[in-house]
Amino acid sequence: MKEPRYLVDDLYMADPSAHVFNGKIYIYPSHDYDSGQPENDNGDHFDMKDYHVYSLDNIENGKAVDHGKVLEVNDIPWGGRQLWDSDCAEKNGKYYLYFSLKDKTDIFRIGVAVSDKPEGPFIPEKHPIIGSYSIDPCAFEDNGEYYLYFGGIWGGQLQRYRNNRAQEVGVLPADNEPALCAKVAKLSGDMLEFEETPKDVIILDENGEPLKQGDTERRFFEASWIHKYNGKYYFSYSTGDTHLLCYAVGDNPYGPFTYQGVILTPVVGWTTHHSIVEFEGKWYLFHHDCVPSNDITWLRSMKVVELEYDENGKIITIEGTAK
Ligand code: FUB
């Protein structure tokens, strides 16, 4: 499948996190709708209040099957507003949905909700993951251990933290200082807490130096994802205000990762966000854009396209829909 295709046409769905469970693709997206909140740099216009789960038997054609509403903000005991990006992991026949949500004090935390089935419904835990902050969880299993990646600047509030502690005021590093990093922490055996203090996901440039905050076409902004290809760990992410999906490669889940290039050039819409999954011997990039809503930034539609590597394991750049 060389041409991207949209997966749903009756609802707006963004930030698609795709996994293969029981031989099928399951997709965990954010559910966009028009809440009437004004658009600002804080992302208040992304005021989502529930999640749906989708599945696909056949990735090449046909629409994704909607399994309906699986979790609502009103059912989350600690919840305030804005259900942003989520992801799901399976362990011992249980499914753990990790999600971004502001608490009642308007601070983003990462929550967990549990189900016996990949399609939910999911029952939320009574409190967010202790020590969690910011947005965009990505769950990754490697050799029987589970890791959670997370973080996002601007509306995602990562600039409020240094060394995992909240600061009085959220400030980004200066342009010539090392960029703020995504975070990664191993999950506890029960999948409900961090087993360790979150660590920086460091991205190095071609000289082995950490990317700088002013390197806006390469530095991390939000939307962590990780996958393994030919024994290497590919950490991918969005550069946010420069609208690129990029990737960096490392030798283990913690990194450091060395910057490699662009996966997807800008799409119609401000945000870009993705997941990468192998299914029946091919690799796919799930992502979103705002073409169907005529460029309304908070009404995004999820799509899929085949992703290819060259003989050196470099991802071949895909052209986004922005002109
Ligand atoms: O969907 C809300 C936010 O927009 C996500 O959490 C970010 O990654 C961006 O896609």
Coordinates of C-alpha atoms and ligand atoms in Angstrom, one line a residue:
M1 CA 0.0 0.0 0.0
K2 CA 1.9 3.0 -1.2
E3 CA -0.8 5.6 -0.9
P4 CA -2.0 6.7 2.6
R5 CA -5.6 6.0 3.4
Y6 CA -8.0 7.3 6.0
L7 CA -9.3 4.7 8.5
V8 CA -12.5 6.3 9.8
D9 CA -14.9 8.7 8.1
D10 CA -17.7 9.3 10.7
L11 CA -15.6 10.7 13.6
Y12 CA -12.4 12.7 14.0
M13 CA -9.6 10.5 15.5
A14 CA -6.0 11.5 16.0
D15 CA -2.7 10.3 17.6
P16 CA -3.2 6.7 16.5
S17 CA -1.2 4.2 18.6
A18 CA -1.4 0.8 16.8
H19 CA -0.4 -2.6 18.1
V20 CA -0.9 -6.2 17.0
F21 CA -2.9 -8.2 19.6
N22 CA -4.3 -11.7 18.8
G23 CA -3.3 -11.4 15.1
K24 CA -5.3 -8.2 14.5
I25 CA -4.3 -4.5 14.5
Y26 CA -5.8 -2.5 17.4
I27 CA -5.7 1.3 17.3
Y28 CA -5.9 3.6 20.3
P29 CA -6.5 7.1 19.1
S30 CA -7.5 10.5 20.7
H31 CA -11.1 11.4 19.9
D32 CA -11.3 14.9 18.5
Y33 CA -14.5 17.0 18.6
D34 CA -15.5 20.6 18.5
S35 CA -15.7 21.7 22.1
G36 CA -15.8 25.4 21.4
Q37 CA -12.6 26.0 23.4
P38 CA -10.5 28.9 21.9
E39 CA -7.3 27.9 20.1
N40 CA -4.1 28.8 21.9
D41 CA -0.5 27.6 22.3
N42 CA -1.6 25.7 25.4
G43 CA -3.7 23.4 23.3
D44 CA -7.0 24.2 25.2
H45 CA -8.8 23.6 21.9
F46 CA -7.8 19.9 22.2
D47 CA -10.5 19.3 24.9
M48 CA -11.3 15.6 24.3
K49 CA -13.5 13.7 26.8
D50 CA -13.5 10.1 25.8
Y51 CA -11.7 7.3 23.9
H52 CA -12.8 4.8 21.3
V53 CA -10.8 1.7 20.2
Y54 CA -10.6 0.5 16.6
S55 CA -9.5 -2.7 15.0
L56 CA -8.4 -3.8 11.5
D57 CA -8.3 -7.3 10.1
N58 CA -7.0 -6.0 6.8
I59 CA -4.7 -3.1 6.7
E60 CA -4.8 -2.6 2.9
N61 CA -8.5 -1.7 2.5
G62 CA -11.8 -1.4 4.3
K63 CA -12.6 0.9 7.2
A64 CA -11.5 0.3 10.8
V65 CA -14.1 -1.3 13.1
D66 CA -15.2 1.0 15.9
H67 CA -15.5 -0.8 19.2
G68 CA -17.2 2.2 20.7
K69 CA -16.5 4.4 23.8
V70 CA -14.1 2.6 26.1
L71 CA -13.3 5.2 28.7
E72 CA -14.7 8.7 29.6
V73 CA -13.2 11.5 31.5
N74 CA -16.2 11.5 33.9
D75 CA -15.4 7.9 35.0
I76 CA -11.8 8.8 36.0
P77 CA -11.8 9.6 39.7
W78 CA -8.9 12.0 39.6
G79 CA -9.7 13.5 36.2
G80 CA -10.0 17.2 35.2
R81 CA -10.0 17.8 31.5
Q82 CA -8.4 17.0 28.1
L83 CA -7.9 13.3 27.3
W84 CA -4.8 13.5 25.0
D85 CA -2.7 10.8 23.4
S86 CA -2.9 7.2 24.8
D87 CA -1.3 3.8 24.2
C88 CA -2.0 0.2 25.2
A89 CA 0.2 -2.8 26.3
E90 CA -0.7 -6.4 26.9
K91 CA 0.7 -8.5 29.7
N92 CA -0.5 -12.0 30.8
G93 CA -3.9 -11.5 29.0
K94 CA -4.7 -8.1 30.5
Y95 CA -4.6 -4.9 28.6
Y96 CA -3.3 -1.6 30.1
L97 CA -4.4 1.7 28.6
Y98 CA -2.0 4.5 29.4
F99 CA -3.4 8.0 28.9
S100 CA -2.7 11.7 29.2
L101 CA -5.1 13.7 31.3
K102 CA -5.1 16.9 33.3
D103 CA -5.9 16.4 37.0
K104 CA -8.3 18.6 39.0
T105 CA -5.5 21.2 39.4
D106 CA -5.0 21.4 35.6
I107 CA -1.7 19.5 35.7
F108 CA -1.1 16.7 33.1
R109 CA -0.5 13.2 34.6
I110 CA -0.4 9.8 33.0
G111 CA -3.2 7.4 34.0
V112 CA -3.8 3.7 33.6
A113 CA -7.0 1.8 32.9
V114 CA -7.3 -2.0 32.7
S115 CA -9.3 -4.4 30.6
D116 CA -9.5 -8.2 29.9
K117 CA -9.8 -7.4 26.2
P118 CA -7.9 -5.2 23.7
E119 CA -11.1 -3.5 22.7
G120 CA -12.0 -2.6 26.3
P121 CA -14.0 -1.2 28.0
F122 CA -11.2 0.0 30.4
I123 CA -11.5 0.5 34.2
P124 CA -9.4 3.4 35.4
E125 CA -7.2 3.2 38.5
K126 CA -8.1 5.5 41.4
H127 CA -5.0 7.7 40.9
P128 CA -2.5 8.6 38.2
I129 CA 0.9 6.8 38.0
I130 CA 2.8 8.1 41.0
G131 CA 5.6 10.4 39.9
S132 CA 4.1 10.8 36.3
Y133 CA 3.8 14.1 34.6
S134 CA 3.3 15.6 31.1
I135 CA 1.7 13.8 28.2
D136 CA 1.9 11.2 25.3
P137 CA 2.6 7.8 26.9
C138 CA 4.1 5.1 24.7
A139 CA 4.3 1.6 26.1
F140 CA 7.0 -0.8 24.8
E141 CA 7.8 -4.4 25.7
D142 CA 11.4 -5.7 25.3
N143 CA 12.6 -9.0 26.5
G144 CA 9.8 -9.3 29.0
E145 CA 10.3 -5.9 30.5
Y146 CA 7.8 -3.0 29.9
Y147 CA 8.9 0.6 29.5
L148 CA 6.8 3.8 29.3
Y149 CA 8.0 6.8 27.3
F150 CA 6.3 10.1 27.7
G151 CA 6.6 13.9 27.6
G152 CA 5.7 16.9 25.5
I153 CA 6.6 20.6 25.7
W154 CA 4.3 23.8 25.5
G155 CA 0.8 22.6 26.3
G156 CA 2.2 19.2 27.3
Q157 CA 3.9 21.0 30.3
L158 CA 7.3 19.2 30.2
Q159 CA 9.0 22.6 30.6
R160 CA 7.6 22.7 34.2
Y161 CA 10.0 19.9 35.3
R162 CA 13.7 19.4 35.9
N163 CA 15.1 16.1 37.3
N164 CA 11.5 14.9 37.6
R165 CA 10.5 17.8 40.0
A166 CA 8.0 20.5 39.3
Q167 CA 9.5 24.0 39.2
E168 CA 7.9 27.3 40.3
V169 CA 7.7 28.4 36.7
G170 CA 7.9 26.4 33.5
V171 CA 10.8 27.6 31.3
L172 CA 12.3 26.1 28.2
P173 CA 16.2 25.9 28.0
A174 CA 17.9 28.6 26.0
D175 CA 18.4 27.8 22.3
N176 CA 22.1 26.9 22.8
E177 CA 21.4 24.6 25.8
P178 CA 20.6 20.8 25.5
A179 CA 17.0 20.3 24.5
L180 CA 14.4 19.0 27.0
C181 CA 14.2 15.3 26.6
A182 CA 11.3 12.8 26.4
K183 CA 11.4 10.5 29.5
V184 CA 11.4 6.7 29.9
A185 CA 10.8 4.6 33.0
K186 CA 10.5 0.8 33.4
L187 CA 7.0 -0.2 34.6
S188 CA 6.4 -2.2 37.7
G189 CA 5.5 -5.9 37.5
D190 CA 1.8 -5.1 37.9
M191 CA 2.1 -2.5 35.1
L192 CA 0.4 0.2 37.3
E193 CA 3.4 2.2 38.5
F194 CA 6.9 3.3 37.6
E195 CA 9.5 0.8 38.9
E196 CA 12.2 3.5 38.7
T197 CA 12.7 7.2 38.4
P198 CA 12.1 8.4 34.8
K199 CA 15.3 9.0 32.8
D200 CA 16.1 11.3 29.9
V201 CA 15.7 10.0 26.4
I202 CA 18.8 11.7 25.0
I203 CA 19.1 12.4 21.2
L204 CA 22.6 13.0 19.9
D205 CA 23.6 14.7 16.8
E206 CA 26.2 13.4 14.2
N207 CA 29.0 14.6 16.5
G208 CA 27.7 12.7 19.6
E209 CA 26.4 16.0 21.2
P210 CA 22.9 16.2 22.6
L211 CA 20.6 18.1 20.3
K212 CA 20.1 21.8 21.4
Q213 CA 16.8 23.4 22.2
G214 CA 17.2 25.8 19.3
D215 CA 17.6 23.0 16.8
T216 CA 13.8 23.0 16.2
E217 CA 13.8 20.9 13.1
R218 CA 15.4 18.0 15.0
R219 CA 14.8 18.3 18.8
F220 CA 12.1 16.5 20.7
F221 CA 8.7 18.2 21.1
E222 CA 6.1 15.4 21.8
A223 CA 4.6 12.1 20.5
S224 CA 7.2 9.5 21.6
W225 CA 7.1 6.1 19.8
I226 CA 9.6 3.3 19.8
H227 CA 10.0 0.2 17.7
K228 CA 12.7 -2.4 17.0
Y229 CA 14.0 -3.1 13.6
N230 CA 16.9 -5.5 12.8
G231 CA 18.0 -5.5 16.5
K232 CA 18.1 -1.6 16.7
Y233 CA 15.8 0.6 18.7
Y234 CA 14.1 3.4 16.7
F235 CA 12.9 6.3 18.8
S236 CA 10.5 8.5 16.8
Y237 CA 8.8 11.8 17.8
S238 CA 7.3 15.0 16.6
T239 CA 9.2 18.3 16.4
G240 CA 5.9 20.2 17.1
D241 CA 6.3 23.7 15.9
T242 CA 8.3 22.6 12.9
H243 CA 5.8 19.9 12.2
L244 CA 8.1 17.0 11.4
L245 CA 8.1 13.3 12.4
C246 CA 11.7 12.4 13.0
Y247 CA 13.7 9.4 14.4
A248 CA 16.9 8.5 16.1
V249 CA 18.5 5.0 16.6
G250 CA 20.0 3.4 19.7
D251 CA 21.2 0.1 21.0
N252 CA 18.9 -0.3 24.0
P253 CA 15.5 1.0 25.2
Y254 CA 17.1 3.8 27.2
G255 CA 19.4 5.2 24.5
P256 CA 21.2 7.4 23.9
F257 CA 19.7 7.6 20.4
T258 CA 21.5 9.2 17.4
Y259 CA 19.4 11.4 15.1
Q260 CA 18.8 9.9 11.7
G261 CA 16.2 11.9 9.7
V262 CA 12.7 12.7 8.9
I263 CA 9.9 10.0 8.6
L264 CA 7.1 12.3 7.6
T265 CA 7.2 15.9 6.2
P266 CA 4.5 18.3 7.5
V267 CA 0.8 17.4 7.1
V268 CA -2.2 19.7 6.8
G269 CA -2.9 20.7 10.5
W270 CA -0.6 21.9 13.2
T271 CA 0.1 18.6 15.1
T272 CA 1.7 15.5 13.7
H273 CA 1.7 12.3 15.6
H274 CA 2.2 8.6 14.8
S275 CA 2.9 5.0 15.6
I276 CA 4.9 2.4 13.7
V277 CA 4.0 -1.3 13.6
E278 CA 4.9 -4.4 11.7
F279 CA 2.0 -6.5 10.4
E280 CA 2.2 -9.6 8.2
G281 CA 5.7 -8.8 7.1
K282 CA 5.3 -5.2 6.3
W283 CA 5.8 -2.0 8.3
Y284 CA 3.2 0.7 8.6
L285 CA 3.1 4.4 9.7
F286 CA -0.2 5.3 11.4
H287 CA -0.6 9.1 11.6
H288 CA -3.2 11.9 11.2
D289 CA -3.9 15.1 9.3
C290 CA -6.6 17.7 8.9
V291 CA -7.5 17.3 5.2
P292 CA -11.0 15.9 5.8
S293 CA -11.9 18.8 8.2
N294 CA -10.4 21.4 5.8
D295 CA -7.5 22.3 8.0
I296 CA -9.3 22.6 11.3
T297 CA -6.4 21.9 13.6
W298 CA -8.4 20.2 16.4
L299 CA -10.4 18.0 14.0
R300 CA -7.9 15.4 12.8
S301 CA -8.4 12.1 10.9
M302 CA -6.3 9.0 11.3
K303 CA -4.6 7.4 8.3
V304 CA -2.1 4.6 7.5
V305 CA 0.6 4.2 4.9
E306 CA 3.3 1.6 4.3
L307 CA 6.7 2.5 5.8
E308 CA 9.9 1.3 4.0
Y309 CA 13.6 1.1 5.0
D310 CA 16.6 1.2 2.7
E311 CA 19.3 -1.5 2.8
N312 CA 21.1 0.4 5.6
G313 CA 18.0 0.4 7.8
K314 CA 17.2 4.1 7.1
I315 CA 13.5 5.0 7.0
I316 CA 12.5 6.3 3.6
T317 CA 10.9 9.8 4.1
I318 CA 7.2 10.0 3.4
E319 CA 5.7 13.2 2.0
G320 CA 3.0 14.7 4.2
T321 CA -0.1 16.5 2.9
A322 CA 1.0 20.1 3.5
K323 CA 2.1 22.1 0.5
Ligands
FUB1 O1 -4.1 15.1 20.8 C1 -3.6 16.1 21.7 C2 -2.2 16.3 21.5 O2 -1.9 16.8 20.2 C3 -1.3 15.1 21.7 O3 -1.2 14.6 23.0 C4 -0.1 15.6 21.0 O4 0.9 14.7 20.8 C5 -0.6 16.3 19.8 O5 -0.8 15.3 18.8

